Coordinates of C-alpha atoms in Angstrom, one line a residue:
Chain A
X295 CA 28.5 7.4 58.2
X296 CA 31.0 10.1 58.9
X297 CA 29.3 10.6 62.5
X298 CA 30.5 6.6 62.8
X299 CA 33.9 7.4 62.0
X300 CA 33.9 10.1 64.3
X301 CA 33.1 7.8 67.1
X302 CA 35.8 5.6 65.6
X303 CA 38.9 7.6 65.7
X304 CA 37.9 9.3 69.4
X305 CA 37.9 5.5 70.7
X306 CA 40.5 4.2 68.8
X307 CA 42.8 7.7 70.0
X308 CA 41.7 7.4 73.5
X309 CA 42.6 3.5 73.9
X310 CA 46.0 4.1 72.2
X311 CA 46.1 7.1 74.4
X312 CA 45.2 4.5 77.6
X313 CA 47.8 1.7 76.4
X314 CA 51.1 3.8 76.1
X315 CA 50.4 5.4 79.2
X316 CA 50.1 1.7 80.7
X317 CA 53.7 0.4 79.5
X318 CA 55.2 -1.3 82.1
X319 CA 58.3 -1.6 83.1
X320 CA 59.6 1.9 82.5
X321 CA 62.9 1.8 81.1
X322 CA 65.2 4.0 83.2
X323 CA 66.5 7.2 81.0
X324 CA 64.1 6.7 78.9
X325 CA 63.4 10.1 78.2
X326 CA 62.0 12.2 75.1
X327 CA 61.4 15.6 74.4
X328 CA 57.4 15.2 74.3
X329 CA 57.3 12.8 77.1
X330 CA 59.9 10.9 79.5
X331 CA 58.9 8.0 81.5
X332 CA 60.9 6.5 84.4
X333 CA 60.5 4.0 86.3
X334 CA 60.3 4.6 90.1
X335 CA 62.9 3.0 92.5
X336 CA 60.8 0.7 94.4
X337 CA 58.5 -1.1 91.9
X338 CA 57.2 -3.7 93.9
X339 CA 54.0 -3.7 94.5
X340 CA 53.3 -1.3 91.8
X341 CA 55.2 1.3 90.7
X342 CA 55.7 5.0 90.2
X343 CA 54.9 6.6 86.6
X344 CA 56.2 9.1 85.8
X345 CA 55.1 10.8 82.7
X346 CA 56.8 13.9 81.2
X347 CA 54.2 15.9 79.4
X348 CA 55.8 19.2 77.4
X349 CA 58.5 19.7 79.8
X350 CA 56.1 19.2 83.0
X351 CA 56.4 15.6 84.6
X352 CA 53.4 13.9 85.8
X353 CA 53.7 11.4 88.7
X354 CA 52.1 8.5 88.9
X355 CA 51.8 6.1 91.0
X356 CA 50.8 2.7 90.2
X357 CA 50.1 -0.5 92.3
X358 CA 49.2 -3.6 91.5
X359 CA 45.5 -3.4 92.3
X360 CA 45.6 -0.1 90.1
X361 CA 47.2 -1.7 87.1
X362 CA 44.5 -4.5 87.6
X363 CA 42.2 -2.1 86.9
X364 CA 43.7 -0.5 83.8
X365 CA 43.8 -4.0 82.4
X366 CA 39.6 -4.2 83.0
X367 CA 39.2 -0.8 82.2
X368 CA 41.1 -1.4 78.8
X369 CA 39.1 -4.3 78.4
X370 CA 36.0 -2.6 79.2
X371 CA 36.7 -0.6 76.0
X372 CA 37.6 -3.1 73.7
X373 CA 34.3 -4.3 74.9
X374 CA 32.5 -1.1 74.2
X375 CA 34.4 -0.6 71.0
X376 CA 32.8 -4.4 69.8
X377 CA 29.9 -3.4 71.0
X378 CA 29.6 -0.2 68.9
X379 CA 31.1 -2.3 65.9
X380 CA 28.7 -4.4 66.2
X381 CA 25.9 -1.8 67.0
X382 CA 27.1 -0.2 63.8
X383 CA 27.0 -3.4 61.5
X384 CA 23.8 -4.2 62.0
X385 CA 22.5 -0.8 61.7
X386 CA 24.3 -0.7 58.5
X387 CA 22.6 -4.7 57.8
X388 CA 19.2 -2.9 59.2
X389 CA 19.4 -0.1 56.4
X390 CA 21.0 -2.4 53.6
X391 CA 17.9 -4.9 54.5
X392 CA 15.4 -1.5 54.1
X393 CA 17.1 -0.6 51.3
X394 CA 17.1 -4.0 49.5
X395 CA 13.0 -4.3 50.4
X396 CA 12.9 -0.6 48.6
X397 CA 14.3 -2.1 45.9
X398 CA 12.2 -5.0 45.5
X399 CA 9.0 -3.3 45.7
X400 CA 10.6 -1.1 42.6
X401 CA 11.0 -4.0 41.0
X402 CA 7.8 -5.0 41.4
X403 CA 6.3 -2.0 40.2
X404 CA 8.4 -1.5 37.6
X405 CA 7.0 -5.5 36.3
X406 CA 3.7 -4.6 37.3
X407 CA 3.9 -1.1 34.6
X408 CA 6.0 -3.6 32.0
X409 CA 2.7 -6.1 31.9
X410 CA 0.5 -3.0 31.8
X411 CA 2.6 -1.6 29.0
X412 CA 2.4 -4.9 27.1
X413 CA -1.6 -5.4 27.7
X414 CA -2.1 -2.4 26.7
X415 CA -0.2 -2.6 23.3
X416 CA -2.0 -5.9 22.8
X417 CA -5.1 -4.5 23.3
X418 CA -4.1 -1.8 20.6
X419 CA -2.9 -4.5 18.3
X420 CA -6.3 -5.9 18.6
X421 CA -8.3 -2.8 18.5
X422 CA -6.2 -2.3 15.1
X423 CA -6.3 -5.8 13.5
X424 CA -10.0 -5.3 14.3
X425 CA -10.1 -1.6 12.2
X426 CA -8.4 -3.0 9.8
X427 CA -11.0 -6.0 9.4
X428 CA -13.7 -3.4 9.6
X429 CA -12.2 -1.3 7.0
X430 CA -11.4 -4.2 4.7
X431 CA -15.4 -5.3 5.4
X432 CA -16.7 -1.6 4.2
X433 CA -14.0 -2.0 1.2
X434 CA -15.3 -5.1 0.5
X435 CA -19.2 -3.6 0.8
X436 CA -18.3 -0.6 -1.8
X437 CA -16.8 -3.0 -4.1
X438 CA -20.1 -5.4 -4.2
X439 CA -22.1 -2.5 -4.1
X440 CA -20.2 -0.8 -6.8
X441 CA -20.3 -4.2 -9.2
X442 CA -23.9 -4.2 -8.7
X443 CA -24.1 -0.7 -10.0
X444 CA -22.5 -2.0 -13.2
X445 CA -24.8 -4.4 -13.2
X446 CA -27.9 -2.1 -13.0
X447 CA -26.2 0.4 -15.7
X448 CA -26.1 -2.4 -18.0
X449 CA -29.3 -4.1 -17.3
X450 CA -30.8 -0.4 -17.7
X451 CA -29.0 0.2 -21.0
X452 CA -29.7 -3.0 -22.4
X453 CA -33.5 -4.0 -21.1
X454 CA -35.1 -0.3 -20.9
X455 CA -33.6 0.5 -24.7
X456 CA -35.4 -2.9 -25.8
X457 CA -39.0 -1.8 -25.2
X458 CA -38.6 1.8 -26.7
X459 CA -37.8 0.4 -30.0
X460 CA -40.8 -1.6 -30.0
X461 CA -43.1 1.4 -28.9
X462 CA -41.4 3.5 -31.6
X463 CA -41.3 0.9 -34.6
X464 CA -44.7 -0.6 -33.4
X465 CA -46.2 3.3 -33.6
X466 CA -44.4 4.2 -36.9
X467 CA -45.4 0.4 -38.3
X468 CA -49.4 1.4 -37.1
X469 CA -48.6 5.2 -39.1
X470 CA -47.0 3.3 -42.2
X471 CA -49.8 0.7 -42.6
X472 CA -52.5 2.1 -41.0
X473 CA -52.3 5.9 -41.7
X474 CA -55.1 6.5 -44.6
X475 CA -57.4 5.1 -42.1
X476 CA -56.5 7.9 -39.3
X477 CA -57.7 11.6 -39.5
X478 CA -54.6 13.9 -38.5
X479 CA -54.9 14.2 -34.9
X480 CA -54.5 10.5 -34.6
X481 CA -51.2 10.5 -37.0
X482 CA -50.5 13.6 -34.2
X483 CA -51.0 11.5 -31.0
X484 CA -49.0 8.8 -32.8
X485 CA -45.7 11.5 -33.6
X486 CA -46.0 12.1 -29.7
X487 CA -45.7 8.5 -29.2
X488 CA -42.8 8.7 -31.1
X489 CA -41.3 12.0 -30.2
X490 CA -41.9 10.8 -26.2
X491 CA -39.9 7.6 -26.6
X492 CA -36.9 9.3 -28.4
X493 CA -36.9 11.2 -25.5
X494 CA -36.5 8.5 -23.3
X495 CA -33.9 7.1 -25.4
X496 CA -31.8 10.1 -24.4
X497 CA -32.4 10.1 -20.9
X498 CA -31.4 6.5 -20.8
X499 CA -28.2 7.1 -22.6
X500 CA -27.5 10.3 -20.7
X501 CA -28.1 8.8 -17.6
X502 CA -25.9 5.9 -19.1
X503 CA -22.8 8.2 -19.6
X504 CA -23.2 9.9 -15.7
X505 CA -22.8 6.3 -14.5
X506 CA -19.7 5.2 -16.8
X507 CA -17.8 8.6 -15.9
X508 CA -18.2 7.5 -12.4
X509 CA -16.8 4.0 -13.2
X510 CA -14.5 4.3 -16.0
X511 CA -10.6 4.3 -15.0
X512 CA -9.1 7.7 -15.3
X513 CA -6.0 7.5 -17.7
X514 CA -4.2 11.5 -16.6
X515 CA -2.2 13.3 -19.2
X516 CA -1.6 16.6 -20.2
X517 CA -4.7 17.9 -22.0
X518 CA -4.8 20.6 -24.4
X519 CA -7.9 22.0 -23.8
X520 CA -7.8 24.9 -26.4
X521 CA -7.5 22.5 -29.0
X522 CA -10.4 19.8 -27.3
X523 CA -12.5 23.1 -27.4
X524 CA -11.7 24.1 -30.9
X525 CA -12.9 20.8 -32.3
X526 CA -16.1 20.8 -30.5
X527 CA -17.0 24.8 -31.2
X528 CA -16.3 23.4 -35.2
X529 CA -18.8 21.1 -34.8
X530 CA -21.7 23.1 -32.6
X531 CA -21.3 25.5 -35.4
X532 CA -21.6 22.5 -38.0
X533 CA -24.7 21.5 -36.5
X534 CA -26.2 24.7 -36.4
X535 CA -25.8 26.4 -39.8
X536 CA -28.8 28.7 -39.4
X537 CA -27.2 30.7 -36.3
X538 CA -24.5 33.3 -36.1
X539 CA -22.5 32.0 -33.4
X540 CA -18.6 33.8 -32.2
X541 CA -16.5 31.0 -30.6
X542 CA -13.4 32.8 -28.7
X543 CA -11.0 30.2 -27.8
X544 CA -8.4 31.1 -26.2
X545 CA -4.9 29.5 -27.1
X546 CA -2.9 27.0 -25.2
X547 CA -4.7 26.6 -22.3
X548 CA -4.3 22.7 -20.7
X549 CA -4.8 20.8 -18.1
X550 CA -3.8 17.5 -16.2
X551 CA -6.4 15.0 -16.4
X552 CA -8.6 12.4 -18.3
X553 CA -8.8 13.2 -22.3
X554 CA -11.9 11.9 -22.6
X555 CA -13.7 13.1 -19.3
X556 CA -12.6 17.1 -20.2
X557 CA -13.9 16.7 -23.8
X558 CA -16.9 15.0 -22.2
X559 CA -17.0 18.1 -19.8
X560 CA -16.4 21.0 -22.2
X561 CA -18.9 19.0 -24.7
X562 CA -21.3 19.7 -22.1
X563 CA -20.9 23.6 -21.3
X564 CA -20.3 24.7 -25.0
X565 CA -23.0 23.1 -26.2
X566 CA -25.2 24.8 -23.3
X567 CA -23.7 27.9 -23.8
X568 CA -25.1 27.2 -27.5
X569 CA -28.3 26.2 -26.4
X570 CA -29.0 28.8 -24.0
X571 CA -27.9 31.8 -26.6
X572 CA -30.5 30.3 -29.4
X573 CA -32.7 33.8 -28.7
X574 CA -29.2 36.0 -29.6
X575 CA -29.0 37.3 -33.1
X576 CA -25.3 37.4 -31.9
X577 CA -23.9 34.3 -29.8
X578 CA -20.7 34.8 -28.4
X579 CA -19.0 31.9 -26.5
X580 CA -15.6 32.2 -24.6
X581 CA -13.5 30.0 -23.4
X582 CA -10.4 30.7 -21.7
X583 CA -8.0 30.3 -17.9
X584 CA -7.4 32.9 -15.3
X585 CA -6.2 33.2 -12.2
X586 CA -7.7 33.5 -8.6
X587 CA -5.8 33.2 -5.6
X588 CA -3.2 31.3 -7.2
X589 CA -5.1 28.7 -8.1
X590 CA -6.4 28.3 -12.5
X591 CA -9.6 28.4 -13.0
X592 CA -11.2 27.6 -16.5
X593 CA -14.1 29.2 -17.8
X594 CA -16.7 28.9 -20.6
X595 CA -18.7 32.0 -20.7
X596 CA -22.1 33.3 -22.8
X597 CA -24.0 36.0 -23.4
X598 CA -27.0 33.9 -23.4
X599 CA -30.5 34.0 -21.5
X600 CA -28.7 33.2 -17.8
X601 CA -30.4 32.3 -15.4
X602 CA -31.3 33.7 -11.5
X603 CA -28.9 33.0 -8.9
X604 CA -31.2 32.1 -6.6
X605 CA -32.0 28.4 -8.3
X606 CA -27.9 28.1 -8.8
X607 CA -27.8 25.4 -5.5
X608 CA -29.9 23.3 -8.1
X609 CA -27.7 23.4 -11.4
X610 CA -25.7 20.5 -10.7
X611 CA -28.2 18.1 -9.5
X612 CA -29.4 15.0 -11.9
X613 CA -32.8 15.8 -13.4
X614 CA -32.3 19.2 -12.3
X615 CA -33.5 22.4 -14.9
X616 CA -33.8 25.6 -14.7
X617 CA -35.8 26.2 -17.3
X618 CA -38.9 25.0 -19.0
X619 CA -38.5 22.5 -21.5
X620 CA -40.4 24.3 -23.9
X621 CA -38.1 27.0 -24.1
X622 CA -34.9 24.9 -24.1
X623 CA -34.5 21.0 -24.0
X624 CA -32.6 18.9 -22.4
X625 CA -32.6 16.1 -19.5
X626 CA -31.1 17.8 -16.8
X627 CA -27.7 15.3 -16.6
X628 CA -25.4 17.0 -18.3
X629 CA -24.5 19.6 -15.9
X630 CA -24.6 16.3 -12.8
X631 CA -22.3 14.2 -15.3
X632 CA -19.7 17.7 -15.8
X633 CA -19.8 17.9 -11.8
X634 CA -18.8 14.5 -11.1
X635 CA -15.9 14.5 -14.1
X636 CA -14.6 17.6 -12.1
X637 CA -14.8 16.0 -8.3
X638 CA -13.0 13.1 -9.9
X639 CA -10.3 15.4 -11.2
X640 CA -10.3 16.5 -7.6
X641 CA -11.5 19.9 -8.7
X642 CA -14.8 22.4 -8.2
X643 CA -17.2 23.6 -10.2
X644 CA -19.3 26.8 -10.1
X645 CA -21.4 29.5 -11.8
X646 CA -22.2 33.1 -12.3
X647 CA -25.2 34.3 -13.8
X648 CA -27.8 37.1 -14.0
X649 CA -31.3 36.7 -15.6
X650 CA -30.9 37.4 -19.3
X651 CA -27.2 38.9 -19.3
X652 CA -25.7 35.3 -20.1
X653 CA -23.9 32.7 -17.4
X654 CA -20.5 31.7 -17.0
X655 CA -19.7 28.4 -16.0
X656 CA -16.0 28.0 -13.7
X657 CA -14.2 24.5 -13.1
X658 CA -10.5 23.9 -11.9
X659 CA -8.7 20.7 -11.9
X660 CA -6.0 19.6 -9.1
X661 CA -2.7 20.3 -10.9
X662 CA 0.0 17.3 -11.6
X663 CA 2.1 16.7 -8.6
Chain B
X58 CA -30.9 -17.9 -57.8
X59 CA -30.3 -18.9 -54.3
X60 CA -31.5 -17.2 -51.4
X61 CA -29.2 -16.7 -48.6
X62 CA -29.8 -17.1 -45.1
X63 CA -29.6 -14.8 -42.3
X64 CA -29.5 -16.2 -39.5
X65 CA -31.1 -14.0 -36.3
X66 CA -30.1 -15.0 -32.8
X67 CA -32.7 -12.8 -30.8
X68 CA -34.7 -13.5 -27.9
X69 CA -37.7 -10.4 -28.0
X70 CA -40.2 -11.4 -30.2
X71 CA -41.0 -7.4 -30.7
X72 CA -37.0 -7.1 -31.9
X73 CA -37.5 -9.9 -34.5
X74 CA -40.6 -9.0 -36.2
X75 CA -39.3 -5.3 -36.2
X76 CA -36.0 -6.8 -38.3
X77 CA -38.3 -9.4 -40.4
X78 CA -40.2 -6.1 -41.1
X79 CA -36.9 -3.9 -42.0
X80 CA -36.3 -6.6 -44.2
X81 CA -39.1 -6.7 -45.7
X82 CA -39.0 -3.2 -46.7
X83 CA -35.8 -2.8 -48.5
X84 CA -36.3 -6.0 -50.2
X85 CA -33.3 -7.7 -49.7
X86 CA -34.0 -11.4 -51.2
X87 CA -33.2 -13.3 -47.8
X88 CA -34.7 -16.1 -45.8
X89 CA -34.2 -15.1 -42.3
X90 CA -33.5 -18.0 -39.8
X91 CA -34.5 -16.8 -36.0
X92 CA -33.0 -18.6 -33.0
X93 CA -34.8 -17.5 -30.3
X94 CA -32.1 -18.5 -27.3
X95 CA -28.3 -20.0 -27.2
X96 CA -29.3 -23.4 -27.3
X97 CA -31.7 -22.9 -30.6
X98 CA -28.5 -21.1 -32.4
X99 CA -26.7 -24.1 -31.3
X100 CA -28.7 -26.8 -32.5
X101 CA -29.1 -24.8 -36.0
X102 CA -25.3 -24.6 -36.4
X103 CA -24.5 -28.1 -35.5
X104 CA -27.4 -29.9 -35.7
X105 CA -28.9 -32.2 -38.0
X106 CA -32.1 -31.3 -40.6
X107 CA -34.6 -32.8 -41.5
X108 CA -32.9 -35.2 -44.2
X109 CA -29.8 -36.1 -41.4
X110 CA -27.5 -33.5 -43.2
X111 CA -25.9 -30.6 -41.3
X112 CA -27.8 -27.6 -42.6
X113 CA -25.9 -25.0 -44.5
X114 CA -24.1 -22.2 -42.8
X115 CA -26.1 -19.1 -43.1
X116 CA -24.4 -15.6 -44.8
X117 CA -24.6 -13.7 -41.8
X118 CA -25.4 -14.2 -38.2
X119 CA -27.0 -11.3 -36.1
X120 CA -26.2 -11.9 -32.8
X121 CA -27.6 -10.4 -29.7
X122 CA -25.5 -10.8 -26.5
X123 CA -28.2 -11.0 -23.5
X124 CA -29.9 -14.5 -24.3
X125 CA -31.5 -17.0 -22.3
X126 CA -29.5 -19.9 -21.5
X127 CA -26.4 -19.8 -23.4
X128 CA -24.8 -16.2 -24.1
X129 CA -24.3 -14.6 -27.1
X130 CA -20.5 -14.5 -26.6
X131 CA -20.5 -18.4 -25.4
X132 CA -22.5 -19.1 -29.0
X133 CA -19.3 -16.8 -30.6
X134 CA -16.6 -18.1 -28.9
X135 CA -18.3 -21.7 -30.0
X136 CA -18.3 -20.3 -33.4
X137 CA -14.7 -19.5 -33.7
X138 CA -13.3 -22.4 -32.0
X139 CA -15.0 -24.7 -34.8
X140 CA -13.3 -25.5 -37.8
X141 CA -16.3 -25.3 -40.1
X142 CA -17.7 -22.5 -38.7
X143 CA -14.8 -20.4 -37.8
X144 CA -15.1 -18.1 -41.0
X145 CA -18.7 -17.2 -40.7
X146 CA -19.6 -13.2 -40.5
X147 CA -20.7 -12.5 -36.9
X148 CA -22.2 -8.9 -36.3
X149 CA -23.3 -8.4 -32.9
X150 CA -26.8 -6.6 -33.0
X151 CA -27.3 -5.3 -29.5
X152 CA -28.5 -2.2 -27.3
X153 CA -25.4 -2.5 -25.5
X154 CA -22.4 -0.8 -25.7
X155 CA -21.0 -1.4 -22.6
X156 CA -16.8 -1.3 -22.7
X157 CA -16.2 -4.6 -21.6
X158 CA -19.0 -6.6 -24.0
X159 CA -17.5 -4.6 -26.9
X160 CA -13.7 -5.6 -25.8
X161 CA -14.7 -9.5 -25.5
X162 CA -16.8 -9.5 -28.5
X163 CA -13.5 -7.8 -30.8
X164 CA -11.4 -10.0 -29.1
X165 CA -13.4 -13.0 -30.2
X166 CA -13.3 -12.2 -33.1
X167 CA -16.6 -10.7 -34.4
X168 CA -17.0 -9.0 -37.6
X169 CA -18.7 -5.8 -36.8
X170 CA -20.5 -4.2 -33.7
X171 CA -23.8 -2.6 -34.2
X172 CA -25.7 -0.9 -31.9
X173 CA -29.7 -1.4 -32.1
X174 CA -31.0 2.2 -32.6
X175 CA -34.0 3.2 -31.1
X176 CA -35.6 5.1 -33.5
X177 CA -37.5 2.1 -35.8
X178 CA -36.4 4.8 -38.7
X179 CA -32.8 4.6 -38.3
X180 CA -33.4 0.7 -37.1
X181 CA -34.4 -0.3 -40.1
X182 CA -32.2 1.9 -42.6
X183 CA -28.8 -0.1 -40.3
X184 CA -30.6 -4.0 -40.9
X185 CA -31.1 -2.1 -45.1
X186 CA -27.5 -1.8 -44.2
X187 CA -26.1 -4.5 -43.0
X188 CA -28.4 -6.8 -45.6
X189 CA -26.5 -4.7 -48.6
X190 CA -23.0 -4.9 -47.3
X191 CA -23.0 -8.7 -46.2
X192 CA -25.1 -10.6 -48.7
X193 CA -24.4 -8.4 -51.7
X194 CA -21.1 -6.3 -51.6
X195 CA -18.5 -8.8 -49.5
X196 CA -17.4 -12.0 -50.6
X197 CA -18.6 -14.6 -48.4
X198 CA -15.7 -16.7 -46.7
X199 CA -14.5 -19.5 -48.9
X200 CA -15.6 -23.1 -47.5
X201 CA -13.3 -24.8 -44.5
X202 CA -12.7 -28.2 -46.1

């Protein structure tokens, strides 16, 4: 551009230079400090220039032929100048043309990434819409799935039940009517009969209550736990009057959850811990809150028969028992049912215990927002 | 004197004899009345007798819920829609205690909610009960004219 300009301004100085030095006639006296011209005496045929240049005169001679030739020589610029106009514009067209061409393959490319963009975001839309069905499908699944676990809970509570009572009445009816005509290992078979389907009464109803704390809504509220414990230690010690049993309570201690889940879940461990100190002339039960790494943990502890550490992975497993039934009954739910209460309450539940020197059992509970 | 009806809505025949025979014991003076599905209870309630007369509405119904063919909540909800048998005691006799049977049974209005015990002990000593408390102590529901 500037090397154009250049060219420009050397041509344009040199033909103005060209023309004033070609003005014809020369005025006589015509003189200047930079440069006086005058005309020579005889101008036919031509004429003497003379040109004063700083001071210094320059003679020139000019005839007709030679001012013929000025004339084409001045021509000839003008021709060259055009011509390097013209050269110029259509370089300048040439690059404007390359230019534009650049342009247009931008915009091409820049259309060609826009429709990518916008397949690809439909695509994602799609790939979404079709998560979305696929999550609503699996929601859909747990939900009929989860109905037909109701369905099963109450066909199990309702159907199973029915029979029992008809082998217990039926056996008792056989023991009523029938029992002078039986020697006493026969009333004995009969009492297991009986004994066997109270048993499975229980089960039934225990594994009854592990299904409905699974289903039932969770209403959350601040629990006072110290009193929930209180009422159910009164009536373990109620129900067994024969035994010498220390309940330590420890005072306001709560919790945010489900009322009757936690009395469900401290039903369970106090009445284990009472079960599993029956050998102690000297029960002692606690139950109480402390603190480990920030987080409250609660605690029932005993200083019952405990168990070996080893076997702990099983505790909270349905059906599950650590000991023999013999030596303590039970149908192995309660501790599954007291696990499930505490994942609901988005909590954990653990236990420490040696052989003989009692167990303590440790839940939390995720804390109100 | 007159011997009032119970009136036993029960499908297993192992259930029924077991009440007929927890009856029997305490001695109540009853005539039990078994309808062994919906449709029976229905026909008892509203049909005619023998003699082309609506039969007499019993002093208490036992009601199980799980029946073939029509409910035991569909007999209920029939019983407290009708006029003339609107005011008759309803106790629901079942093994099921399931929230939501309990909630639609109240709310239809039933008189009492009884869980069948399995031990035949404790069975029979609720029917002794229920006998007592419905046919002797309360005053049966005057008449809807």
């Amino acid at each position: 551009m500037s090397r154009t300009l250049k060219r420009l301004v050397v041509g344009l100085v040199l033909g103005g230079l060209l023309i004033y030095s070609v003005s014809l006639p020369v005025p006589p006296e015509a003189g200047s400090e930079v440069a006086q011209v005058e005309a020579a005496p005889e101008p036919q045929q031509g004429g003497e220039v003379r040109i004063v240049l700083f001071g210094r005169m320059i003679r020139v001679q000019l005839s007709v032929g030679m001012l013929g030739a000025l004339v084409i020589v001045a021509l000839l610029i003008l021709l060259s100048l055009s011509i390097t106009f013209a050269l110029i514009a259509r370089r300048r067209l040439r690059q404007t043309r390359a230019a534009n061409e650049n342009l247009e393959v931008e915009v091409r490319e820049r259309k060609r990434a826009e429709e990518e963009i916008s397949q690809l975001n439909a695509s994602l839309e799609h790939r979404v819409a079709e998560r979305t069905r696929e999550v609503e499908d699996a929601y859909q699944q747990l939900a009929a799935a989860n109905k037909e676990l109701e369905a099963f809970a109450y066909s199990v509570s309702h159907d199973l039940r029915t029979p029992l009572r008809g082998i217990d009445g039926w056996s008792l009816a056989l023991l009523e009517d029938y029992g002078h005509q039986l020697d006493g290992r026969a009333m004995q078979y009969l009492d297991r009969v009986r004994s066997e389907t109270q048993r499975m009464g229980v089960l039934i109803e225990d594994l009854l209550e592990l299904s409905r704390v699974t289903r039932s809504e969770m209403k959350r509220s601040l629990v006072d736990l110290s009193s929930v414990a209180g009422g159910i230690a009164a009536g373990l010690q109620e129900a067994h009057p024969g035994r010498r049993i220390e309940f330590n309570i420890a005072a306001d201690v709560s919790a945010y959850g489900d009322l009757s889940l936690l009395q469900i879940v401290l039903t369970n461990l106090l009445s284990n811990a009472v079960k599993f100190t029956s050998g102690c002339p000297h029960a002692k039960i606690d139950f109480g809150v402390t603190q480990s790494d920030g987080e409250t943990v609660f605690f029932v502890a005993d200083n019952g028969v405990g168990f070996d550490m080893t076997f702990a992975g099983m505790l909270f497993g349905a059906f599950q028992r650590l000991h023999k039934s013999s030596e303590f009954p039970g149908t192995g739910i309660g501790l599954a049912t007291v696990q499930r209460i505490i994942h609901r309450h988005g909590g954990r539940v653990w236990a420490d215990a040696h052989p003989g020197q009692g167990a303590t059992f440790y839940f939390t509970v995720r804390s109100a927002e | 004197m007159n011997e009032k009806t119970i009136l036993l809505i029960e499908d297993n025949p192992s259930d029924i004899d077991l009440t007929r025979r927890a009856l029997a014991k305490c001695r109540i003076s009853t005539q039990l009345v078994v309808a062994e599905d919906g449709k029976d209870a229905i026909d008892y309630l509203w049909g005619m007798n023998r003699n082309g007369e609506i039969s007499e509405l019993p002093a208490l119904t036992l009601l199980d819920l799980k029946l073939p063919r029509v409910s035991g909540l569909e007999i209920l909800r029939r019983i407290r829609q009708d006029a003339r048998t609107r005011r008759l005691p309803v106790v629901i006799l079942t093994t099921s205690v399931e929230e939501q049977d309990m909630a639609m049974s109240y709310d239809l209005g039933i008189n009492s909610y009884i869980q069948k015990p399995i031990d035949f002990r404790q069975f029979a000593a609720t029917i002794e009960q229920l006998g007592l408390y419905w046919l002797i102590l309360n005053e049966p529901p005057p008449a809807v004219k």
